[in-house]
Amino acid sequence: NAGVTQTPKFRILKIGQSMTLQCTQDMNHNYMYWYRQDPGMGLKLIYYSVGAGITDKGEVPNGYNVSRSTTEDFPLRLELAAPSQTSVYFCASSRSTGSYEQYFGPGTRLTVT
Amino acid sequence: GEDVEQSLFLSVREGDSSVINCTYTDSSSTYLYWYKQEPGAGLQLLTYIFSNMDMKQDQRLTVLLNKKDKHLSLRIADTQTGDSAIYFCAESISSGGSNYKLTFGKGTLLTVNP
């Protein structure tokens, strides 16, 4: 199992550009999550999904969009990138029962200039 | 609201024990987790504890939970230089009858000196 994979690993965007961060998991997990991590801060939940076709906002959703057309994939879309979106983005997945422990991808480091 | 507090830094000598502390606020948290993050990497689940337990041991790791004080600790025995990393405490948040959303602390940077 590859677990949770994310692409790209690094990206530099100009202000106003758009991009999609890809996330795929092969553990057949129903639940998936997107977080951002800023220096010295914990992780903030951007969006999450409890199954294909179902998404919901987390703590910091503004400036982002998501979709979940399959169990495996949960892409995060940035429209009109702003410097405040410079961060490291992590995707995670978990089972829908039991202890809900989340498994994380390696992250995407995004810089907006 | 929910909040998880951790001290930001801990420095120990190789071979000593490390104790990383965490306080949380949601008394209805069902699970509490410890994650490890090495430089440039994602978060790796180390261990978790169910809220009706007081202690959980897994090789060099011991988790203690004091539900009354909402205090969680992670003890690493015989700390090695490879244990140098940021350690995050997280609590599950009760939401609509489920507990799958997590709130993370800001992380404790553990430095192990040879």
Coordinates of C-alpha atoms in Angstrom, one line a residue:
Chain A
N1 CA 0.0 0.0 0.0
A2 CA 1.3 3.5 -0.9
G3 CA -1.0 5.0 1.8
V4 CA -1.8 8.7 1.1
T5 CA 0.0 10.3 -1.8
Q6 CA 0.1 14.0 -2.7
T7 CA 1.3 15.9 -5.7
P8 CA 3.1 18.1 -6.3
K9 CA 5.7 18.2 -3.5
F10 CA 6.5 21.9 -4.1
R11 CA 4.9 24.7 -6.1
I12 CA 5.4 28.4 -6.5
L13 CA 2.4 30.4 -7.7
K14 CA 2.0 34.0 -8.6
I15 CA -0.7 36.0 -7.0
G16 CA -4.0 35.4 -8.7
Q17 CA -3.1 32.1 -10.3
S18 CA -5.0 28.9 -9.6
M19 CA -3.9 25.3 -9.0
T20 CA -5.2 22.0 -7.8
L21 CA -3.4 19.9 -5.1
Q22 CA -3.9 16.2 -5.7
C23 CA -4.5 13.6 -3.0
T24 CA -5.0 9.9 -3.4
Q25 CA -5.4 7.1 -0.8
D26 CA -5.4 3.4 -1.4
M27 CA -6.6 2.3 2.0
N28 CA -10.3 2.4 1.1
H29 CA -10.9 5.0 3.7
N30 CA -14.2 6.8 3.6
Y31 CA -13.1 9.9 5.4
M32 CA -10.6 12.3 4.0
Y33 CA -9.2 15.7 5.1
W34 CA -7.2 18.7 4.0
Y35 CA -5.1 20.7 6.5
R36 CA -2.7 23.6 6.2
Q37 CA 0.3 24.0 8.5
D38 CA 1.8 27.4 9.1
P39 CA 5.1 27.8 10.9
G40 CA 4.8 27.4 14.7
M41 CA 1.2 26.6 14.4
G42 CA -0.7 23.3 14.6
L43 CA -2.7 22.0 11.7
K44 CA -5.9 23.8 10.7
L45 CA -8.7 21.9 9.0
I46 CA -9.6 23.3 5.6
Y47 CA -12.2 20.8 4.2
Y48 CA -13.2 17.3 4.9
S49 CA -15.3 14.6 3.3
V50 CA -17.1 11.6 4.8
G51 CA -17.6 9.8 1.5
A52 CA -17.8 10.2 -2.3
G53 CA -20.0 13.2 -3.2
I54 CA -20.0 14.6 0.4
T55 CA -17.8 17.5 1.5
D56 CA -17.9 20.0 4.3
K57 CA -16.1 23.1 5.5
G58 CA -13.5 22.9 8.2
E59 CA -12.0 25.7 10.2
V60 CA -10.4 27.8 7.4
P61 CA -12.2 27.1 4.1
N62 CA -12.1 30.5 2.5
G63 CA -10.1 30.6 -0.8
Y64 CA -10.4 26.9 -1.3
N65 CA -12.7 24.4 -2.9
V66 CA -12.8 20.6 -2.9
S67 CA -14.6 17.8 -4.7
R68 CA -14.9 14.0 -4.0
S69 CA -16.0 12.1 -7.0
T70 CA -14.3 8.8 -5.9
T71 CA -13.4 7.2 -2.6
E72 CA -9.7 7.4 -3.5
D73 CA -9.3 11.0 -4.6
F74 CA -9.8 14.3 -2.8
P75 CA -8.3 17.2 -4.7
L76 CA -8.0 20.7 -3.2
R77 CA -8.5 23.7 -5.5
L78 CA -7.0 27.1 -4.9
E79 CA -8.6 29.9 -6.9
L80 CA -7.0 33.3 -7.1
A81 CA -4.0 32.5 -5.0
A82 CA -3.0 35.0 -2.3
P83 CA 0.2 35.3 -0.2
S84 CA -1.8 34.3 2.8
Q85 CA -2.1 30.8 1.3
T86 CA 1.6 30.2 1.4
S87 CA 1.7 27.1 3.6
V88 CA 2.3 23.4 3.8
Y89 CA -0.8 21.4 2.8
F90 CA -1.4 18.0 4.2
C91 CA -4.0 15.5 3.1
A92 CA -5.1 12.7 5.4
S93 CA -7.6 9.9 5.5
S94 CA -9.2 7.7 8.1
R95 CA -11.7 4.9 8.5
S96 CA -15.3 5.8 9.3
T97 CA -15.5 3.6 12.4
G98 CA -13.4 2.7 15.4
S99 CA -10.6 5.0 16.5
Y100 CA -10.6 7.3 13.4
E101 CA -6.8 7.6 13.4
Q102 CA -5.8 9.7 10.5
Y103 CA -3.0 8.8 8.1
F104 CA -1.2 11.7 6.5
G105 CA 0.4 12.3 3.1
P106 CA 3.9 13.8 2.8
G107 CA 2.6 17.3 2.1
T108 CA 2.7 20.0 -0.6
R109 CA 4.8 23.1 0.1
L110 CA 3.2 26.0 -1.6
T111 CA 4.6 29.5 -2.0
V112 CA 2.5 32.4 -3.4
T113 CA 4.5 35.5 -4.4
Chain B
G1 CA -14.2 26.2 22.0
E2 CA -11.7 23.4 21.6
D3 CA -8.1 24.0 22.3
V4 CA -5.0 21.8 22.7
E5 CA -2.0 23.3 24.5
Q6 CA 1.5 22.0 24.5
S7 CA 4.9 23.4 25.5
L8 CA 6.8 24.4 22.4
F9 CA 10.3 23.0 23.2
L10 CA 11.9 20.2 25.1
S11 CA 15.6 19.3 25.1
V12 CA 17.0 16.1 26.6
R13 CA 20.2 14.1 26.5
E14 CA 20.5 10.8 24.6
G15 CA 19.5 7.9 26.8
D16 CA 17.3 10.0 29.1
S17 CA 13.5 9.8 29.2
S18 CA 11.5 12.5 27.5
V19 CA 8.1 13.6 28.7
I20 CA 5.9 15.7 26.5
N21 CA 2.8 17.2 28.0
C22 CA -0.5 18.3 26.6
T23 CA -3.8 19.7 27.9
Y24 CA -7.1 19.6 26.1
T25 CA -10.5 21.1 26.6
D26 CA -13.2 18.9 25.1
S27 CA -14.3 16.6 27.9
S28 CA -16.3 14.5 25.4
S29 CA -13.1 13.6 23.4
T30 CA -13.2 9.9 22.8
Y31 CA -9.7 9.5 21.5
L32 CA -6.4 11.3 22.0
Y33 CA -3.5 10.9 19.7
W34 CA 0.2 11.5 19.5
Y35 CA 1.8 12.2 16.1
K36 CA 5.5 12.7 15.2
Q37 CA 6.7 15.0 12.4
E38 CA 10.2 14.8 11.1
P39 CA 11.6 17.7 9.1
G40 CA 10.0 18.0 5.7
A41 CA 7.7 15.1 6.2
G42 CA 4.1 14.4 7.0
L43 CA 2.7 13.5 10.4
Q44 CA 3.2 9.9 11.5
L45 CA 0.8 8.4 14.0
L46 CA 2.7 7.2 17.0
T47 CA -0.1 6.0 19.3
Y48 CA -3.5 6.9 20.6
I49 CA -5.5 6.2 23.7
F50 CA -9.2 5.7 24.3
S51 CA -10.7 8.1 26.8
N52 CA -11.7 5.3 29.3
M53 CA -8.1 4.3 29.7
D54 CA -5.5 5.7 32.1
M55 CA -2.4 4.4 30.4
K56 CA -1.2 2.7 27.3
Q57 CA 2.3 1.3 26.7
D58 CA 3.8 0.5 23.3
Q59 CA 7.5 -0.4 23.4
R60 CA 9.4 2.8 24.4
L61 CA 6.3 4.9 24.4
T62 CA 4.0 5.3 27.4
V63 CA 0.9 7.5 27.2
L64 CA -0.8 8.7 30.5
L65 CA -4.2 10.2 30.5
N66 CA -5.7 12.2 33.4
K67 CA -9.3 12.8 32.4
K68 CA -10.1 14.8 35.5
D69 CA -7.4 17.4 34.7
K70 CA -7.7 16.9 30.9
H71 CA -4.0 16.2 30.8
L72 CA -2.2 13.8 28.4
S73 CA 1.5 12.9 28.4
L74 CA 3.8 11.0 26.2
R75 CA 6.9 9.4 27.7
I76 CA 9.7 8.2 25.5
A77 CA 12.1 5.9 27.3
D78 CA 15.8 5.8 26.3
T79 CA 15.5 8.7 24.0
Q80 CA 17.6 8.5 20.8
T81 CA 18.8 11.2 18.4
G82 CA 16.4 9.7 15.9
D83 CA 13.5 10.8 18.2
S84 CA 14.3 14.4 17.5
A85 CA 11.2 15.8 15.8
I86 CA 8.0 17.8 16.5
Y87 CA 5.4 15.9 18.5
F88 CA 1.7 16.8 18.1
C89 CA -1.0 16.0 20.5
A90 CA -4.5 15.8 19.0
E91 CA -8.0 15.3 20.4
S92 CA -11.1 14.0 18.6
I93 CA -13.9 16.5 18.5
S94 CA -17.4 15.4 19.1
S95 CA -19.5 16.5 16.1
G96 CA -22.9 15.3 15.3
G97 CA -22.4 12.1 17.3
S98 CA -19.1 11.2 15.6
N99 CA -15.6 11.9 16.7
Y100 CA -13.5 11.9 13.6
K101 CA -12.5 15.5 13.4
L102 CA -9.3 16.3 15.2
T103 CA -7.9 19.4 16.9
F104 CA -4.2 19.6 17.0
G105 CA -1.8 21.4 19.4
K106 CA 1.0 23.5 18.0
G107 CA 3.5 20.8 18.5
T108 CA 6.5 20.3 20.8
L109 CA 10.0 20.4 19.3
L110 CA 12.0 17.6 20.9
T111 CA 15.8 18.0 20.6
V112 CA 17.9 15.1 21.6
N113 CA 21.5 16.0 22.4
P114 CA 24.3 13.3 22.1

